[in-house]
CSV table of C-alpha atoms in Angstrom, one decimal:
chain,number,residue,atom,x,y,z
A,358,MET,CA,-4.6,13.8,15.0
A,359,GLU,CA,-7.5,11.5,14.1
A,360,LEU,CA,-7.5,11.2,10.3
A,361,PRO,CA,-10.7,12.8,8.9
A,362,TYR,CA,-13.2,11.0,6.6
A,363,VAL,CA,-14.6,12.2,3.3
A,364,PHE,CA,-18.1,10.6,3.3
A,365,GLY,CA,-19.2,11.3,6.8
A,366,GLY,CA,-17.6,8.4,8.7
A,367,PRO,CA,-18.2,4.7,9.1
A,368,LEU,CA,-21.7,3.4,8.8
A,369,ALA,CA,-21.6,0.3,11.0
A,370,GLN,CA,-19.5,-1.9,13.3
A,371,ALA,CA,-18.2,-5.1,11.6
A,372,ARG,CA,-15.9,-8.0,12.1
A,373,LEU,CA,-12.9,-8.8,9.9
A,374,ARG,CA,-10.7,-11.9,9.9
A,375,ALA,CA,-12.9,-14.2,11.9
A,376,GLU,CA,-11.3,-16.8,9.6
A,377,GLN,CA,-8.1,-16.7,7.6
A,378,GLU,CA,-10.0,-17.1,4.3
A,379,ASP,CA,-11.9,-13.8,5.1
A,380,PHE,CA,-8.8,-11.9,3.8
A,381,ARG,CA,-7.3,-12.8,0.5
A,382,VAL,CA,-4.7,-10.8,-1.5
A,383,GLU,CA,-3.7,-11.6,-5.1
A,384,GLU,CA,-0.6,-9.9,-6.5
A,385,ASP,CA,-0.8,-8.3,-9.9
A,386,LEU,CA,2.6,-7.7,-11.4
A,387,GLY,CA,1.1,-6.2,-14.6
A,388,TYR,CA,3.4,-8.5,-16.7
A,389,GLU,CA,4.2,-12.2,-17.2
A,390,PRO,CA,7.4,-14.1,-16.8
A,391,THR,CA,9.2,-14.7,-20.1
A,392,GLY,CA,9.2,-18.5,-19.8
A,393,ALA,CA,12.9,-18.9,-20.1
A,394,GLY,CA,16.0,-17.6,-18.3
A,395,GLU,CA,18.3,-18.1,-15.3
A,396,HIS,CA,15.6,-17.3,-12.8
A,397,VAL,CA,12.9,-19.7,-11.6
A,398,TRP,CA,9.6,-17.9,-10.9
A,399,LEU,CA,7.2,-19.5,-8.4
A,400,TRP,CA,3.5,-18.5,-8.1
A,401,LEU,CA,2.7,-19.5,-4.5
A,402,GLU,CA,-0.3,-19.5,-2.3
A,403,LYS,CA,0.6,-19.0,1.3
A,404,ARG,CA,-1.3,-19.1,4.6
A,405,GLY,CA,0.0,-17.9,8.0
A,406,CYS,CA,3.5,-17.1,6.6
A,407,ASN,CA,5.2,-13.8,6.0
A,408,THR,CA,6.9,-13.1,2.8
A,409,ASP,CA,10.5,-12.8,4.1
A,410,TRP,CA,10.2,-16.1,5.9
A,411,VAL,CA,9.1,-17.9,2.8
A,412,ALA,CA,12.0,-16.4,0.9
A,413,THR,CA,14.4,-17.8,3.5
A,414,GLN,CA,12.8,-21.3,3.1
A,415,LEU,CA,13.1,-21.2,-0.7
A,416,ALA,CA,16.8,-20.2,-0.5
A,417,LYS,CA,17.4,-23.2,1.9
A,418,ALA,CA,15.5,-25.6,-0.4
A,419,ALA,CA,17.5,-24.4,-3.5
A,420,ARG,CA,20.8,-24.2,-1.5
A,421,VAL,CA,21.4,-20.6,-2.7
A,422,PRO,CA,22.1,-17.4,-0.7
A,423,LYS,CA,19.0,-15.5,0.4
A,424,LEU,CA,19.9,-12.7,-2.0
A,425,ALA,CA,19.2,-15.1,-4.8
A,426,VAL,CA,15.5,-15.0,-3.9
A,427,GLY,CA,13.4,-12.1,-5.1
A,428,TYR,CA,9.9,-10.9,-4.6
A,429,ALA,CA,8.0,-7.7,-5.6
A,430,GLY,CA,6.2,-6.9,-2.3
A,431,LEU,CA,5.6,-8.0,1.2
A,432,LYS,CA,2.2,-9.7,1.8
A,433,ASP,CA,0.3,-10.2,5.0
A,434,ARG,CA,1.0,-13.1,7.2
A,435,HIS,CA,-2.6,-13.4,8.6
A,436,ALA,CA,-4.3,-13.9,5.2
A,437,VAL,CA,-4.4,-16.1,2.2
A,438,THR,CA,-2.1,-14.6,-0.4
A,439,LEU,CA,-1.0,-15.3,-3.9
A,440,GLN,CA,2.3,-13.9,-5.0
A,441,TRP,CA,5.4,-14.5,-7.2
A,442,PHE,CA,8.9,-15.4,-5.9
A,443,SER,CA,12.0,-15.7,-8.1
A,444,VAL,CA,15.0,-17.9,-7.3
A,445,THR,CA,18.3,-17.7,-9.2
A,446,VAL,CA,19.3,-21.4,-9.6
A,447,LYS,CA,20.7,-23.5,-12.4
A,448,PRO,CA,18.4,-26.1,-13.9
A,449,GLU,CA,20.6,-29.0,-12.9
A,450,HIS,CA,20.5,-27.8,-9.2
A,451,GLU,CA,16.8,-27.0,-9.1
A,452,PRO,CA,14.8,-29.0,-6.5
A,453,ASP,CA,11.4,-30.5,-7.0
A,454,TRP,CA,9.5,-27.4,-5.9
A,455,ALA,CA,6.3,-29.2,-5.1
A,456,THR,CA,8.0,-31.4,-2.5
A,457,VAL,CA,10.1,-28.7,-0.8
A,458,MET,CA,7.4,-26.2,0.0
A,459,PRO,CA,7.2,-25.2,3.7
A,460,GLU,CA,4.1,-25.7,5.8
A,461,GLY,CA,1.4,-23.3,4.8
A,462,VAL,CA,2.7,-22.8,1.2
A,463,THR,CA,1.4,-24.4,-1.9
A,464,LEU,CA,3.0,-24.3,-5.3
A,465,VAL,CA,0.5,-23.1,-8.0
A,466,ARG,CA,2.8,-22.6,-10.9
A,467,ALA,CA,6.6,-22.8,-11.7
A,468,THR,CA,8.2,-21.2,-14.8
A,469,ARG,CA,11.4,-19.3,-15.7
A,470,SER,CA,12.2,-15.8,-16.6
A,471,ALA,CA,15.1,-13.6,-17.8
A,472,LYS,CA,15.1,-11.3,-14.7
A,473,LYS,CA,15.0,-11.5,-11.0
A,474,LEU,CA,11.9,-10.1,-9.3
A,475,LYS,CA,12.7,-6.7,-7.7
A,476,ARG,CA,10.9,-5.0,-4.8
A,477,GLY,CA,8.2,-2.6,-6.0
A,478,ALA,CA,8.1,-4.1,-9.5
A,479,LEU,CA,4.4,-4.7,-9.5
A,480,LYS,CA,1.2,-3.0,-10.6
A,481,GLY,CA,-0.8,-3.6,-7.4
A,482,ASN,CA,-3.0,-6.1,-5.6
A,483,ARG,CA,-6.5,-7.5,-5.8
A,484,PHE,CA,-8.2,-7.8,-2.5
A,485,HIS,CA,-11.0,-10.2,-1.5
A,486,ILE,CA,-12.3,-9.3,2.0
A,487,PHE,CA,-15.3,-10.8,3.8
A,488,VAL,CA,-16.8,-8.2,6.1
A,489,ARG,CA,-18.9,-10.0,8.8
A,490,ASP,CA,-21.9,-8.6,10.6
A,491,LEU,CA,-22.5,-5.9,8.0
A,492,ALA,CA,-26.2,-5.6,7.0
A,493,ARG,CA,-27.2,-4.3,3.6
A,494,THR,CA,-28.9,-0.9,3.7
A,495,GLU,CA,-29.5,1.9,1.2
A,496,LEU,CA,-26.8,3.9,3.0
A,497,VAL,CA,-24.3,1.1,2.7
A,498,ASP,CA,-25.1,0.7,-1.0
A,499,ALA,CA,-24.7,4.5,-1.5
A,500,ARG,CA,-21.4,4.6,0.3
A,501,LEU,CA,-20.0,1.8,-1.8
A,502,ALA,CA,-21.1,3.6,-4.9
A,503,ASP,CA,-19.3,6.8,-3.6
A,504,ILE,CA,-16.1,4.9,-2.9
A,505,ALA,CA,-16.1,3.4,-6.4
A,506,ARG,CA,-16.9,6.7,-8.1
A,507,TYR,CA,-14.7,9.2,-6.1
A,508,GLY,CA,-12.0,7.0,-4.5
A,509,VAL,CA,-10.8,7.6,-1.0
A,510,PRO,CA,-7.9,9.5,0.7
A,511,ASN,CA,-4.7,7.7,0.1
A,512,TYR,CA,-3.7,7.5,3.8
A,513,PHE,CA,-0.9,5.2,4.9
A,514,GLY,CA,-2.4,2.5,7.1
A,515,GLU,CA,-2.0,2.4,10.9
A,516,GLN,CA,0.2,-0.6,10.5
A,517,ARG,CA,2.9,1.6,9.1
A,518,PHE,CA,3.4,3.3,12.4
A,519,GLY,CA,3.6,0.4,14.9
A,520,ARG,CA,1.5,-0.1,18.1
A,521,ASP,CA,0.3,3.3,19.3
A,522,GLY,CA,2.4,5.1,16.7
A,523,GLU,CA,5.6,3.9,18.5
A,524,ASN,CA,7.7,4.0,15.3
A,525,VAL,CA,7.3,7.7,14.9
A,526,THR,CA,8.2,8.2,18.6
A,527,ARG,CA,11.3,6.1,18.2
A,528,PHE,CA,12.3,8.1,15.1
A,529,LEU,CA,12.1,11.3,17.0
A,530,ALA,CA,14.1,9.8,19.8
A,531,SER,CA,16.9,9.1,17.3
A,532,GLN,CA,17.6,12.8,17.3
A,533,ALA,CA,19.7,12.2,20.4
A,534,ALA,CA,20.6,8.5,20.1
A,535,GLY,CA,21.0,8.3,16.3
A,536,LEU,CA,19.1,6.0,13.9
A,537,PRO,CA,19.7,2.3,14.4
A,538,GLU,CA,22.5,0.8,12.3
A,539,ASP,CA,20.3,-2.2,11.4
A,540,ARG,CA,19.1,-1.4,7.9
A,541,PHE,CA,15.7,-3.0,8.3
A,542,THR,CA,14.8,-1.2,11.6
A,543,ARG,CA,16.2,2.0,10.2
A,544,GLY,CA,14.0,1.7,7.1
A,545,ILE,CA,10.9,1.1,9.3
A,546,LEU,CA,11.4,4.2,11.4
A,547,LEU,CA,12.2,6.4,8.3
A,548,SER,CA,9.1,5.1,6.5
A,549,ALA,CA,6.9,5.7,9.6
A,550,ALA,CA,8.1,9.3,10.0
A,551,ARG,CA,7.7,10.1,6.3
A,552,SER,CA,4.3,8.5,6.2
A,553,HIS,CA,3.1,10.5,9.3
A,554,LEU,CA,4.0,13.8,7.6
A,555,PHE,CA,2.2,12.8,4.4
A,556,ASN,CA,-0.9,11.7,6.4
A,557,GLN,CA,-1.0,15.1,8.2
A,558,VAL,CA,-0.9,17.0,4.9
A,559,LEU,CA,-3.6,14.8,3.4
A,560,ALA,CA,-5.7,15.2,6.5
A,561,ARG,CA,-5.6,19.0,6.2
A,562,ARG,CA,-6.6,18.7,2.6
A,563,VAL,CA,-9.5,16.4,3.4
A,564,LEU,CA,-10.7,19.0,5.9
A,565,ASP,CA,-10.2,21.7,3.3
A,566,LYS,CA,-12.0,19.6,0.7
A,567,THR,CA,-8.9,19.8,-1.6
A,568,TRP,CA,-7.8,16.2,-1.4
A,569,ASP,CA,-9.2,15.4,-4.9
A,570,ARG,CA,-8.7,18.8,-6.6
A,571,PRO,CA,-5.5,20.8,-7.1
A,572,LEU,CA,-4.3,23.9,-5.3
A,573,ALA,CA,-2.4,26.7,-6.9
A,574,GLY,CA,1.2,25.5,-7.3
A,575,ASP,CA,0.3,21.8,-7.0
A,576,ARG,CA,2.0,18.9,-8.6
A,577,MET,CA,-0.3,16.4,-10.3
A,578,MET,CA,0.5,12.7,-10.4
A,579,LEU,CA,-0.3,10.4,-13.3
A,580,ASP,CA,-2.5,7.5,-12.1
A,581,GLY,CA,-0.6,4.2,-11.7
A,582,SER,CA,2.8,5.9,-11.9
A,583,ARG,CA,5.2,8.1,-10.0
A,584,SER,CA,5.4,10.7,-12.8
A,585,VAL,CA,4.4,14.3,-11.8
A,586,PHE,CA,3.9,17.5,-13.6
A,587,ALA,CA,3.1,21.1,-12.5
A,588,TYR,CA,-0.5,22.0,-12.3
A,589,ASP,CA,-1.5,24.6,-14.9
A,590,VAL,CA,-4.7,26.5,-14.0
A,591,ASN,CA,-5.2,27.3,-17.7
A,592,ASP,CA,-5.1,23.6,-18.8
A,593,SER,CA,-8.7,23.0,-19.7
A,594,LEU,CA,-8.2,19.2,-19.7
A,595,ILE,CA,-7.4,19.0,-16.0
A,596,PRO,CA,-11.1,18.8,-14.7
A,597,GLU,CA,-11.9,16.0,-17.1
A,598,ARG,CA,-8.7,14.1,-16.3
A,599,LEU,CA,-9.4,14.4,-12.6
A,600,ALA,CA,-13.0,13.2,-13.1
A,601,ILE,CA,-11.9,10.0,-14.8
A,602,MET,CA,-9.0,9.5,-12.3
A,603,ASP,CA,-6.3,9.8,-14.9
A,604,ILE,CA,-4.5,12.2,-12.6
A,605,HIS,CA,-4.5,13.1,-8.9
A,606,PRO,CA,-3.2,15.9,-6.7
A,607,SER,CA,0.0,14.8,-4.8
A,608,GLY,CA,1.5,15.3,-1.4
A,609,PRO,CA,5.1,15.2,-0.1
A,610,LEU,CA,7.2,12.2,0.9
A,611,TRP,CA,9.6,14.4,2.8
A,612,GLY,CA,13.3,14.5,2.2
A,613,ARG,CA,16.1,16.8,1.0
A,614,GLY,CA,15.9,18.6,-2.4
A,615,GLU,CA,13.4,20.8,-4.1
A,616,THR,CA,9.9,21.2,-2.7
A,617,LEU,CA,8.5,20.8,-6.3
A,618,VAL,CA,5.3,22.7,-5.3
A,619,THR,CA,4.8,26.5,-5.1
A,620,ASP,CA,2.2,29.1,-4.0
A,621,GLU,CA,-0.8,27.8,-2.0
A,622,ALA,CA,0.3,24.1,-2.1
A,623,GLN,CA,3.8,25.0,-0.8
A,624,ARG,CA,2.5,27.2,2.0
A,625,LEU,CA,0.2,24.4,3.2
A,626,GLU,CA,2.9,21.8,3.2
A,627,GLN,CA,5.4,24.0,4.9
A,628,ASP,CA,2.8,24.9,7.6
A,629,ILE,CA,2.2,21.2,8.3
A,630,ALA,CA,6.0,20.5,8.4
A,631,ALA,CA,6.6,23.4,10.8
A,632,SER,CA,4.0,21.9,13.2
A,633,LEU,CA,5.9,18.6,13.4
A,634,GLY,CA,9.0,20.0,15.1
A,635,SER,CA,12.3,18.3,14.2
A,636,LEU,CA,10.7,15.5,12.2
A,637,PRO,CA,11.2,17.1,8.7
A,638,THR,CA,14.8,18.1,9.4
A,639,LEU,CA,15.6,14.6,10.7
A,640,LEU,CA,14.2,13.2,7.5
A,641,GLU,CA,16.4,15.5,5.4
A,642,GLN,CA,19.5,14.7,7.5
A,643,ALA,CA,18.8,11.0,6.9
A,644,GLY,CA,19.5,11.5,3.2
A,645,LEU,CA,16.1,10.8,1.8
A,646,GLU,CA,15.3,12.5,-1.4
A,647,ARG,CA,12.0,14.3,-1.6
A,648,GLU,CA,9.3,12.5,-3.6
A,649,ARG,CA,5.5,12.7,-4.2
A,650,ARG,CA,2.6,10.4,-3.5
A,651,ALA,CA,-1.0,10.7,-4.8
A,652,LEU,CA,-3.5,12.1,-2.4
A,653,ARG,CA,-6.3,10.2,-3.9
A,654,LEU,CA,-6.7,6.4,-4.0
A,655,PRO,CA,-8.8,5.1,-6.8
A,656,VAL,CA,-10.7,1.9,-5.9
A,657,ARG,CA,-11.0,-0.1,-9.2
A,658,ASP,CA,-13.5,-2.9,-10.0
A,659,LEU,CA,-15.2,-2.6,-6.6
A,660,LEU,CA,-17.8,-5.5,-6.3
A,661,CYS,CA,-19.9,-6.5,-3.4
A,662,GLU,CA,-21.7,-9.8,-2.9
A,663,TRP,CA,-24.2,-10.1,0.0
A,664,SER,CA,-24.9,-13.0,2.2
A,665,GLU,CA,-26.6,-13.4,5.6
A,666,PRO,CA,-23.3,-13.2,7.6
A,667,GLY,CA,-22.1,-10.1,5.7
A,668,ALA,CA,-20.5,-8.7,2.5
A,669,ALA,CA,-17.8,-10.1,0.3
A,670,LEU,CA,-15.9,-7.1,-1.1
A,671,SER,CA,-13.4,-7.3,-3.9
A,672,PHE,CA,-11.4,-4.4,-5.4
A,673,ARG,CA,-8.0,-3.6,-7.0
A,674,LEU,CA,-5.5,-1.1,-5.5
A,675,PRO,CA,-2.2,0.2,-6.9
A,676,ARG,CA,1.1,-0.8,-5.3
A,677,GLY,CA,2.0,0.8,-2.0
A,678,THR,CA,-1.6,1.5,-0.9
A,679,TYR,CA,-3.8,0.1,1.9
A,680,ALA,CA,-7.1,-1.7,1.9
A,681,THR,CA,-7.7,-0.2,5.3
A,682,ALA,CA,-7.9,3.2,3.6
A,683,VAL,CA,-11.0,1.8,1.8
A,684,LEU,CA,-12.6,-0.1,4.6
A,685,ARG,CA,-12.4,2.8,7.1
A,686,GLU,CA,-14.7,4.9,4.9
A,687,LEU,CA,-17.4,2.1,5.2
A,688,VAL,CA,-17.1,0.5,8.7
A,689,ASN,CA,-15.5,0.4,12.0
A,690,TRP,CA,-14.1,-3.1,12.6
A,691,HIS,CA,-12.8,-5.6,15.1
A,692,ALA,CA,-10.2,-8.0,13.8
A,693,ASP,CA,-8.4,-10.9,15.5
A,694,PHE,CA,-5.2,-9.7,13.7
A,695,ASP,CA,-3.9,-6.4,12.3
A,696,VAL,CA,-5.6,-5.8,8.9
A,697,ASP,CA,-3.7,-5.3,5.7
A,698,THR,CA,-0.1,-5.3,7.0
A,699,ALA,CA,1.0,-5.9,3.4
A,700,SER,CA,1.6,-2.9,1.3
A,701,ALA,CA,3.2,-3.7,-2.1
A,702,ASP,CA,6.0,-1.2,-1.9
A,703,ARG,CA,7.4,-2.2,1.6
């Protein structure tokens, strides 16, 4: 199913990533290292390097196990990215970090902190994306204003699913063969299947025009958190909180356990799950616990600077969300590489 748009579809064709500098990501932890402790924290700028490879090189340089290196989220290889790494190493064994950086990686800052960086322990990312061959028009200006005001559907990006959605196909094939024992591959397939179900629920609610307003029996999610609460139709503050994007309707990250939603919301989600054959049951059998994800993605601090080759966009997104969800509402694009393979919770 092609995922529906909320603003009428893309307005133009454009080019992304003609140059590596066209796509920049800056990690926002939402907090600062303490300045002292057993963990070295390194603020690194990297080009053409994936996060896990950099972590491996840091472990080798410090002569520590790879498990001693931490990071909050995976960042795109085909981009310029700024992110934190932590390394558990004693001061007397600490290398001269500026001289041991691998090719494509630059040390910006080194400090210490009391804790190791953990996956998912960040607020979000700031994106700086140059969209080439996009001409300024009144329609484009209006679309950008709509995106900033209303947000966009919080779809998982295509990169989550592999080429031609092969990760979901491989997950379904595991019904006979079993899931791979390799933890990394297993996680990729489970995430793809879970994300596919969520996207189908969200797509239905986009079509029904309920992606940004609650249904009876819905669970609302607090912006910037994973906390949810039951929608109360008699709560007079809900419309105002929705309007300022303090809360959002949520959709299912499928697994075992309570559905959390009731009434109309439950019927819609069960209808979508039933249409996907064995996929929901396989997710439950894999032992995943049911969770929720916001249906709406707020696009904070959206700015656009125009030049003759195109538009320089910058915006902030919360962790675990995709810049492609924003860009698809504005343009169709051609890119030399997959766009936005980095999602902060993966």
